[in-house]
Amino acid sequence: MTLTRPNLPLIAALLVSLSLPASAQDRPEPRPEGDAPAAAPAATAPAPAAPKADPAPLTFGLAGPFLAARMATVENDFQAAARFFVQAVAHDPGDRFLQDSALVALISAGEIDRAVQLANRIGGDGEPTELSRLIHRADLVHAGNWDGLLADVGTPTDVESESDLLAGMLRGWGLLGAGKASEALAEFERLSRLEGVGPMVNYHLAMARALVGDYEGAEALLADEATGAHILGFAARGQILAQLERRDEAVAMIEALPGVEAEPQLLALRDKLKSGQPVAFDVVRTPADGIAQVFLTFASALASSADPEPLSLIHARLAAWLSPDTAEARLMVAQILQERQQFDLAEPEFDALRRMGQMRPVAELARIDSLSSADRTDEAEKAALSLTAAYPDLPQAWIALGDLLRQQEKFAQAVPAYDKALALLEDAPADARWFPLYARGIALERSRQFDRAEADFLAAIEIRPDQASLLNYLGYSWIDRNENLDRALELIQKAVELSPDDGYILDSLAWAYYRLGRYQEAVAPMEAAILTMSQDPLVNDHLGDIYWKVGRFREAEIQWQRALSLDPTETDDVDPDRIRAKLDRGLDAVLAEEAAAGQPETPVPTPQAAAN
């Protein structure tokens, strides 16, 4: 369940009037300090003479901050970008590129007050940029200066284009803020007739009607799925139905929504409706809240486009600034920052959602996955523990915790998390159980509890008989234990048929043949594996062993040397000293020494498993 509005790509296309700073390639190199902005030269004008004075070193003046700011921008380090762009603006206060770049960085970093000061200074010094005008308008809303906002956006004309949609939406809410309810509703009705944006505008018209007490008119608009079928629309309609004494209808609507068990805002509303507690209409409490939702609508449109637009974060930040209690705005800010790997900036937004009782399981699961992918495992584990505490009956939370523990090789600790998830999924459809069974099986196998692990693998295979990684894991485990060898080989062969290009599974097949003494048959799949995994020391080591067994001794030595050149570690399941021994004395001698010492033949490495 998302905030997505109808026809968001079209809405994003209508934002043509708002432009971001040009790319660094489109901007001239920074001017030396003290030079005034020059007019564009005529086509026949000679090139300006080079300054006689030596240029300032790169780390001083404008060039240093500008280049540092560009690098920070590329890395999405908004705080550093803001610091350096502000320094650059101080060196060249009339450069519009630098001004807009500073505004983008400041707002992205959450420094809204500083951005407002800069935007107002830009407007006061001359013609504002489109971005500074947007921020100035948000500041007028924040101050409750409705007359100032209306003067700034102007009045609609007969030839007003669709690109003025945002200004029209601001005008509608501004009129309501100025006490001109009839004119406000008329403005929203006018905008709703623009092609392609009717449902989105009608949502705001419904909010405006509800705010002035026309609940019947608001409910009629929200009953249209194209207008109200999103989380804020459902919440607003439920609250409006309560004002109309239609609580049973509101409860039925909420309980019929798919995935509602993961939406705390709607669940809390349902419980209030059921218990007869007072329910106020507060999805939009003021015109400023309405404008915050306008910005949120445009943020959603920009974020969902094929090429996500940087302005999505700007609009989301402004929405959260104008209406800090709107959980959807904070959530969008947090998610955009998370997508850009700015976890330190995203965390305060997630913390605010938790304090508001608005922790969203779907968003938290995505956050946990992102933190884990960024190797911030301590934070990911903390987030998973918080999610299980907040939603102890949500199996996905326990699976996420188990996965994190398993990925950190805390296998014994992972097992109880999967136990809890599977207990919660006892009556769920079988397809919901296969992965936690598989994941618990891995944790059990690595915890040396193979009997339980085997039962989980077999149960998972019964549900998903065509899951290649699952078949590979059990088959490889049986090969390792010298058990069920024929059945093990069948499982791995089937896994190869299902994923013929998977290097890990090809390696499993080749090593199964090797352990069964079928050396010639092991050559082809291992050579195929090395084509996709040439940088894996384990696969190179395996291929060396297989070459040795088929009499290709020189090629075996080359593969072992290759494996050593890749700097194998314990996490690669490769013993460098053993490889050196094979290079020194040959594989047969090493195996004989190990047999005499009572060691098993070449330890079989952990089979590769899917992460999810």
XYZ file of C-alpha atoms in Angstrom:
612
model
C 0.000 0.000 0.000
C 1.657 3.249 -1.108
C 0.975 6.913 -1.542
C 1.177 6.623 -5.309
C -1.231 8.913 -7.109
C -2.944 8.206 -10.455
C -0.968 9.122 -13.591
C 2.153 10.163 -11.681
C 4.405 10.169 -14.776
C 2.141 12.817 -16.332
C 2.225 14.898 -13.172
C 6.022 14.707 -13.176
C 6.046 15.839 -16.798
C 3.968 18.884 -15.853
C 6.751 20.187 -13.606
C 8.503 21.751 -16.565
C 8.493 25.189 -14.966
C 10.840 24.144 -12.156
C 14.435 23.498 -13.163
C 17.439 22.210 -11.294
C 20.941 23.602 -11.715
C 22.642 22.594 -14.933
C 25.205 19.830 -14.876
C 28.824 20.627 -14.164
C 29.598 20.048 -17.833
C 27.145 22.792 -18.819
C 28.547 25.336 -16.410
C 31.626 27.423 -17.227
C 34.662 26.938 -15.057
C 34.578 29.101 -11.912
C 35.750 32.673 -12.504
C 38.753 34.031 -10.599
C 37.747 35.928 -7.496
C 36.740 39.534 -8.042
C 35.684 39.185 -11.685
C 32.220 40.482 -12.486
C 29.832 38.248 -14.418
C 30.451 38.857 -18.113
C 27.755 39.148 -20.762
C 27.692 36.442 -23.405
C 30.167 37.485 -26.111
C 29.079 37.983 -29.695
C 29.959 35.236 -32.130
C 32.708 37.348 -33.668
C 34.120 38.713 -30.448
C 37.747 37.804 -29.743
C 38.551 35.593 -26.810
C 39.234 37.586 -23.629
C 42.860 38.044 -22.725
C 44.195 35.795 -20.014
C 44.614 37.522 -16.651
C 48.151 38.644 -16.002
C 48.119 37.585 -12.387
C 48.852 33.980 -11.559
C 45.639 32.035 -10.895
C 44.876 31.192 -7.298
C 45.801 27.683 -6.196
C 43.000 25.159 -6.648
C 42.411 24.841 -2.906
C 41.726 28.559 -2.454
C 39.049 30.958 -3.676
C 36.060 29.638 -5.596
C 37.557 26.641 -7.384
C 38.284 24.597 -4.289
C 34.805 24.770 -2.699
C 33.141 24.317 -6.090
C 35.046 21.148 -6.956
C 34.624 19.778 -3.429
C 30.887 20.498 -3.636
C 30.596 18.730 -6.999
C 32.372 15.662 -5.642
C 30.115 15.623 -2.575
C 27.069 15.911 -4.847
C 28.178 12.934 -6.927
C 28.489 10.938 -3.703
C 25.094 12.180 -2.396
C 26.892 13.639 0.630
C 24.366 16.419 1.054
C 25.841 17.883 4.230
C 29.292 18.297 2.696
C 27.765 19.583 -0.558
C 25.792 22.190 1.370
C 28.876 23.352 3.252
C 30.996 23.734 0.113
C 28.292 25.246 -2.118
C 27.557 27.869 0.555
C 31.277 28.691 0.585
C 31.226 28.928 -3.211
C 28.226 31.290 -3.139
C 30.106 33.493 -0.681
C 32.900 33.813 -3.274
C 30.505 34.454 -6.185
C 27.150 35.590 -4.745
C 25.613 36.409 -8.126
C 26.067 33.011 -9.781
C 22.613 31.436 -10.203
C 24.046 27.954 -10.718
C 25.838 28.123 -7.377
C 22.777 29.599 -5.695
C 20.464 26.823 -6.842
C 23.076 24.139 -6.124
C 23.407 25.454 -2.585
C 19.619 25.426 -2.160
C 19.365 21.835 -3.378
C 22.127 20.693 -1.024
C 20.806 22.600 1.988
C 17.278 21.252 1.673
C 18.497 17.723 0.903
C 20.556 17.880 4.093
C 17.494 19.043 6.053
C 18.820 22.577 6.669
C 15.551 24.208 5.647
C 15.953 27.429 7.651
C 19.310 28.184 5.999
C 17.813 27.387 2.596
C 14.938 29.801 3.276
C 17.379 32.568 4.232
C 19.347 32.048 1.022
C 16.198 31.839 -1.134
C 14.834 35.071 0.309
C 18.194 36.771 -0.236
C 18.216 35.619 -3.870
C 14.734 37.050 -4.393
C 15.653 40.271 -2.631
C 18.758 40.806 -4.772
C 16.913 40.491 -8.082
C 14.949 38.013 -10.160
C 14.550 34.780 -8.158
C 15.349 31.373 -9.609
C 12.491 28.900 -9.972
C 13.834 26.898 -7.039
C 14.275 29.917 -4.784
C 10.713 30.984 -5.672
C 9.399 27.543 -4.643
C 11.206 27.759 -1.297
C 10.010 31.322 -0.746
C 6.420 30.178 -1.293
C 6.901 27.358 1.196
C 8.217 29.919 3.686
C 5.094 32.066 3.195
C 2.968 28.995 3.962
C 5.100 28.170 6.992
C 4.559 31.718 8.295
C 0.823 31.630 7.553
C 1.205 34.593 5.199
C -1.655 33.656 2.896
C -2.028 37.073 1.316
C 1.670 37.034 0.492
C 1.368 33.558 -1.029
C -1.611 34.547 -3.173
C 0.197 37.647 -4.387
C 3.223 35.547 -5.287
C 1.368 32.841 -7.238
C -0.867 35.390 -8.960
C -4.278 34.753 -10.478
C -5.145 32.178 -13.135
C -5.674 33.336 -16.697
C -7.718 31.894 -19.539
C -4.555 30.698 -21.242
C -2.934 29.203 -18.157
C -0.994 26.085 -19.128
C -0.950 22.725 -17.433
C 2.623 23.435 -16.314
C 1.137 25.804 -13.729
C -0.521 22.920 -11.895
C 1.648 23.333 -8.798
C 0.977 27.072 -8.598
C -2.741 26.390 -8.997
C -2.717 23.874 -6.149
C -0.893 26.352 -3.918
C -3.425 28.990 -4.909
C -6.361 26.756 -3.953
C -5.039 26.057 -0.480
C -3.864 29.651 -0.116
C -7.393 30.895 -0.779
C -8.680 28.561 1.919
C -6.016 29.846 4.300
C -7.126 33.403 3.547
C -10.719 32.523 4.477
C -12.020 32.462 0.896
C -13.521 28.974 0.971
C -15.830 29.358 -2.040
C -13.017 30.659 -4.219
C -10.719 27.876 -2.990
C -13.175 25.138 -3.918
C -13.785 26.772 -7.289
C -10.042 26.819 -7.967
C -9.689 23.104 -7.199
C -12.710 22.351 -9.399
C -11.113 24.341 -12.217
C -7.837 22.426 -11.862
C -9.647 19.077 -11.772
C -10.772 19.679 -15.339
C -7.177 19.703 -16.610
C -6.510 16.581 -18.630
C -4.920 13.671 -16.790
C -4.788 15.130 -13.277
C -8.461 15.028 -12.215
C -8.146 12.232 -9.597
C -5.138 13.834 -7.929
C -6.768 17.269 -7.774
C -10.050 15.729 -6.610
C -8.232 14.271 -3.584
C -7.220 17.795 -2.573
C -10.703 19.050 -3.337
C -12.044 16.350 -0.989
C -9.627 17.434 1.742
C -10.661 21.059 1.307
C -14.357 20.161 1.427
C -13.859 18.136 4.605
C -11.894 20.976 6.186
C -14.852 23.351 5.679
C -17.337 20.757 6.955
C -18.728 19.395 3.681
C -18.217 15.753 4.632
C -20.826 14.412 2.208
C -19.087 16.075 -0.739
C -15.676 14.912 0.471
C -16.810 11.306 0.932
C -18.372 11.186 -2.521
C -15.025 12.175 -4.061
C -12.966 9.738 -1.981
C -15.312 6.839 -2.774
C -13.859 6.931 -6.298
C -10.890 4.519 -6.243
C -8.950 6.691 -8.665
C -9.102 9.510 -6.106
C -8.908 7.849 -2.704
C -7.224 4.443 -3.107
C -4.020 5.230 -1.198
C -3.145 5.236 2.477
C -3.967 8.886 3.182
C -7.133 8.572 1.129
C -8.280 5.535 3.118
C -7.471 7.255 6.413
C -9.294 10.411 5.383
C -12.345 8.515 4.166
C -12.507 6.484 7.376
C -12.407 9.660 9.471
C -15.026 11.345 7.272
C -17.349 8.348 7.485
C -17.070 8.611 11.268
C -18.262 12.241 11.073
C -21.227 10.993 9.025
C -22.074 8.347 11.671
C -21.167 5.535 9.244
C -18.567 3.806 11.418
C -19.485 0.250 10.381
C -18.904 1.212 6.779
C -15.526 2.693 7.664
C -14.465 -0.430 9.616
C -15.501 -2.694 6.750
C -13.522 -0.576 4.278
C -10.353 -0.736 6.387
C -10.561 -4.453 7.143
C -11.039 -5.252 3.444
C -7.754 -3.593 2.493
C -4.957 -6.035 1.528
C -1.898 -5.707 3.755
C -3.672 -3.534 6.310
C -2.067 -5.490 9.163
C 1.178 -3.674 8.319
C -0.345 -0.172 8.415
C -0.394 1.133 12.027
C -2.215 4.344 11.099
C -5.187 2.469 9.639
C -5.232 -0.165 12.373
C -5.357 2.526 15.071
C -8.228 4.218 13.227
C -10.101 0.928 12.925
C -9.740 0.246 16.649
C -11.050 3.703 17.515
C -13.998 3.255 15.187
C -14.828 -0.130 16.673
C -14.573 0.996 20.287
C -16.723 4.069 19.817
C -13.930 6.488 20.715
C -14.107 10.015 19.275
C -12.629 10.213 15.777
C -11.655 13.608 14.410
C -10.878 14.507 10.838
C -7.173 15.314 11.045
C -5.541 13.955 7.903
C -5.526 17.626 6.932
C -5.905 19.976 9.885
C -4.875 23.282 8.275
C -4.301 24.668 4.787
C -0.567 24.308 5.490
C -1.128 20.559 5.909
C -2.922 20.600 2.566
C 0.023 22.286 0.866
C 2.371 19.802 2.520
C 0.361 17.069 0.832
C 0.643 18.929 -2.485
C 4.419 18.792 -2.148
C 4.159 15.148 -1.122
C 2.087 14.385 -4.224
C 4.708 15.932 -6.480
C 7.509 14.189 -4.575
C 5.783 10.872 -5.235
C 5.417 11.690 -8.912
C 9.053 12.677 -9.296
C 10.351 9.686 -7.309
C 8.337 7.189 -9.344
C 9.442 8.403 -12.771
C 11.650 6.191 -14.945
C 14.618 8.458 -14.185
C 14.055 9.505 -10.541
C 14.211 13.273 -10.321
C 16.426 14.897 -7.628
C 13.608 17.353 -6.916
C 11.657 14.502 -5.313
C 13.697 14.909 -2.130
C 13.245 18.706 -2.220
C 9.448 18.400 -2.346
C 9.407 15.672 0.329
C 11.607 17.766 2.645
C 9.341 20.799 2.216
C 6.283 18.639 2.926
C 7.800 17.357 6.174
C 8.846 20.896 7.154
C 5.350 22.293 6.655
C 3.617 19.338 8.348
C 6.061 17.472 10.616
C 3.293 15.239 11.989
C 2.444 13.871 8.531
C 4.051 10.447 8.739
C 3.905 9.889 4.984
C 6.122 12.929 4.376
C 8.750 11.801 6.866
C 8.618 8.284 5.489
C 9.218 9.487 1.932
C 12.155 11.626 3.057
C 13.631 8.664 4.911
C 13.182 6.289 1.982
C 14.710 8.657 -0.577
C 17.706 9.272 1.680
C 18.039 5.545 2.257
C 18.005 4.859 -1.491
C 20.860 7.332 -1.840
C 22.834 5.601 0.930
C 22.519 8.594 3.269
C 21.674 6.523 6.316
C 22.846 9.087 8.880
C 20.357 11.609 7.476
C 17.593 9.010 7.137
C 17.833 7.760 10.735
C 16.300 10.874 12.401
C 13.271 10.493 10.122
C 12.854 6.821 11.006
C 13.289 7.716 14.684
C 10.549 10.334 14.375
C 8.231 7.749 12.828
C 8.871 5.388 15.738
C 8.134 8.145 18.264
C 4.900 8.895 16.407
C 3.915 5.216 16.549
C 4.152 5.126 12.769
C 6.822 2.466 12.250
C 5.867 0.890 8.920
C 6.884 -2.754 8.645
C 7.324 -2.696 4.867
C 9.520 0.386 5.072
C 11.459 -1.013 8.019
C 12.120 -4.276 6.166
C 13.468 -2.306 3.206
C 15.567 -0.236 5.592
C 16.995 -3.349 7.236
C 17.882 -4.766 3.834
C 19.574 -1.517 2.766
C 21.582 -1.288 5.975
C 22.680 -4.888 5.578
C 23.666 -4.340 1.932
C 25.733 -1.341 3.036
C 27.560 -3.533 5.615
C 26.003 -1.608 8.505
C 25.077 -4.861 10.167
C 24.971 -3.548 13.738
C 22.392 -0.939 12.770
C 20.481 -3.463 10.674
C 20.340 -5.914 13.571
C 19.185 -3.164 15.947
C 16.450 -2.212 13.466
C 15.355 -5.841 13.127
C 15.173 -6.260 16.907
C 13.105 -3.057 17.145
C 10.756 -4.342 14.461
C 10.223 -7.676 16.215
C 9.545 -5.802 19.464
C 7.009 -3.491 17.799
C 5.384 -6.249 15.716
C 5.974 -9.541 17.542
C 3.306 -11.282 15.462
C 4.784 -10.295 12.110
C 6.669 -13.319 10.705
C 8.581 -11.227 8.163
C 10.216 -9.332 11.035
C 11.536 -12.560 12.555
C 12.715 -13.799 9.164
C 14.624 -10.546 8.648
C 16.257 -10.924 12.067
C 17.155 -14.538 11.333
C 18.646 -13.592 7.982
C 20.816 -10.900 9.561
C 22.106 -13.265 12.224
C 22.745 -15.979 9.656
C 24.624 -13.609 7.362
C 26.859 -12.726 10.323
C 27.421 -16.458 10.892
C 25.528 -16.306 14.206
C 23.837 -19.529 13.189
C 22.756 -20.794 16.608
C 21.181 -17.387 17.390
C 19.382 -17.343 14.035
C 17.546 -20.611 14.662
C 15.118 -19.260 17.348
C 14.217 -16.316 15.094
C 13.235 -18.715 12.309
C 11.443 -20.921 14.866
C 9.275 -17.928 15.816
C 8.570 -17.040 12.181
C 7.555 -20.595 11.304
C 5.317 -20.839 14.360
C 3.531 -17.670 13.212
C 3.252 -19.120 9.707
C 1.832 -22.435 10.883
C -1.538 -21.816 9.252
C -0.208 -19.759 6.352
C -0.171 -21.016 2.751
C 2.674 -23.441 2.113
C 4.431 -21.049 -0.259
C 4.955 -18.591 2.609
C 6.843 -21.262 4.567
C 9.423 -22.562 2.112
C 12.009 -19.798 2.552
C 12.068 -19.717 6.379
C 12.308 -23.530 6.299
C 15.243 -23.302 3.907
C 16.909 -20.510 5.896
C 16.455 -22.342 9.205
C 17.859 -25.458 7.556
C 21.025 -23.557 6.657
C 21.365 -22.188 10.197
C 20.823 -25.672 11.654
C 23.291 -27.320 9.261
C 25.942 -24.730 10.132
C 25.149 -25.277 13.830
C 25.877 -29.014 13.373
C 22.233 -30.019 13.801
C 21.968 -31.865 10.513
C 19.014 -34.108 11.347
C 16.779 -31.058 11.923
C 18.326 -29.273 8.963
C 17.652 -32.208 6.643
C 13.995 -32.273 7.701
C 13.666 -28.551 6.942
C 15.320 -28.897 3.534
C 13.072 -31.800 2.567
C 9.978 -29.918 3.733
C 11.037 -26.869 1.740
C 11.709 -28.990 -1.371
C 8.243 -30.483 -1.076
C 6.850 -26.934 -1.345
C 9.360 -25.660 -3.932
C 10.723 -28.658 -5.885
C 12.119 -26.347 -8.566
C 14.141 -24.000 -6.333
C 17.680 -24.472 -7.634
C 19.620 -23.088 -4.645
C 17.601 -25.248 -2.254
C 18.225 -28.419 -4.263
C 21.899 -27.534 -4.488
C 22.268 -26.961 -0.755
C 20.785 -30.283 0.323
C 22.562 -32.215 -2.421
C 25.885 -30.649 -1.530
C 25.315 -31.324 2.166
C 24.679 -35.011 1.480
C 27.827 -35.208 -0.658
C 29.789 -33.629 2.186
C 28.489 -36.238 4.618
C 28.968 -39.108 2.130
C 25.246 -39.895 2.427
C 22.520 -40.499 -0.175
C 25.087 -39.946 -2.914
C 22.920 -40.944 -5.865
C 20.004 -38.806 -4.640
C 22.401 -35.951 -3.888
C 23.757 -36.034 -7.425
C 20.209 -36.038 -8.824
C 19.326 -32.937 -6.819
C 22.415 -31.069 -8.000
C 21.898 -32.134 -11.621
C 18.336 -30.821 -11.450
C 19.621 -27.581 -9.943
C 21.979 -27.205 -12.907
C 19.087 -27.762 -15.320
C 17.128 -25.021 -13.564
C 20.085 -22.578 -13.366
C 22.576 -23.644 -16.040
C 24.605 -20.442 -15.788
C 24.963 -20.388 -11.995
C 28.664 -20.786 -11.291
C 28.124 -21.915 -7.707
C 25.787 -24.715 -8.745
C 28.123 -25.798 -11.577
C 30.907 -25.911 -9.007
C 28.687 -28.097 -6.805
C 28.040 -30.531 -9.665
C 31.706 -30.776 -10.546
C 32.703 -31.293 -6.925
C 30.023 -33.927 -6.492
C 31.515 -35.845 -9.423
C 34.949 -35.369 -7.870
C 33.863 -36.754 -4.513
C 32.264 -39.705 -6.289
C 35.529 -40.412 -8.131
C 34.042 -39.488 -11.528
C 36.888 -37.150 -12.391
C 36.469 -36.939 -16.163
C 32.811 -35.955 -15.748
C 33.862 -33.237 -13.290
C 36.017 -31.366 -15.820
C 33.314 -29.790 -18.031
C 31.072 -28.327 -15.291
C 34.085 -26.999 -13.371
C 35.469 -25.328 -16.488
C 32.025 -23.817 -17.068
C 31.994 -22.575 -13.459
C 35.391 -20.908 -13.816
C 34.104 -18.893 -16.787
C 31.611 -17.122 -14.523
C 33.727 -17.112 -11.331
C 37.301 -16.561 -12.452
C 38.030 -14.388 -9.393
C 36.893 -17.012 -6.870
C 39.915 -18.743 -5.273
C 37.817 -21.753 -4.249
C 36.703 -22.523 -7.809
C 40.268 -22.158 -9.088
C 41.477 -24.513 -6.355
C 38.777 -27.053 -7.208
C 39.620 -26.944 -10.902
C 43.267 -27.555 -10.027
C 42.356 -30.665 -8.028
C 40.189 -32.004 -10.853
C 42.882 -31.361 -13.467
C 45.373 -33.247 -11.283
C 43.071 -36.239 -11.000
C 42.734 -36.506 -14.787
C 46.483 -36.228 -15.333
C 46.641 -32.585 -16.431
C 49.344 -31.778 -13.874
C 50.762 -28.577 -15.351
C 47.290 -27.093 -15.726
C 46.525 -28.098 -12.138
C 49.549 -26.166 -10.900
C 48.493 -23.104 -12.897
C 45.044 -23.167 -11.262
C 46.505 -23.549 -7.762
C 48.886 -20.646 -8.411
C 45.922 -18.638 -9.672
C 43.999 -19.446 -6.485
C 46.918 -18.229 -4.342
C 47.232 -15.011 -6.382
C 43.659 -14.140 -5.381
C 44.699 -13.891 -1.691
C 42.266 -16.468 -0.296
C 41.115 -16.195 3.306
C 39.199 -18.447 5.671
C 35.942 -16.915 4.452
C 36.741 -18.299 0.995
C 36.882 -21.859 2.448
C 40.403 -22.100 1.034
C 43.550 -23.059 2.987
C 46.535 -21.305 1.348
C 49.015 -23.592 3.134
C 47.304 -26.636 1.682
C 47.539 -25.158 -1.825
C 51.255 -24.520 -1.299
C 51.664 -28.118 -0.180
C 49.959 -29.325 -3.383
C 52.265 -27.155 -5.471
C 55.280 -28.515 -3.588
C 54.434 -32.216 -3.395
C 51.385 -32.823 -5.593
C 47.762 -33.569 -4.688
C 48.258 -37.327 -4.287
C 50.967 -36.829 -1.686
C 48.881 -34.297 0.244
C 45.879 -36.646 0.255
C 48.035 -39.532 1.431
C 49.453 -37.418 4.262
C 45.973 -36.366 5.311
C 44.710 -39.943 5.229
C 47.630 -41.084 7.351
C 46.836 -38.326 9.840
C 43.189 -39.393 9.955
C 41.960 -36.216 8.251
C 39.040 -36.370 5.834
C 39.640 -35.785 2.161
C 39.484 -32.156 0.999
C 36.880 -30.494 3.231
C 33.779 -29.610 1.272
C 33.042 -25.882 1.571
C 29.733 -24.502 2.618
C 27.228 -24.733 -0.244
C 26.153 -21.371 -1.585
C 22.675 -20.296 -0.531
C 20.347 -17.612 -1.728
C 20.366 -14.590 0.542
C 16.599 -14.227 0.377
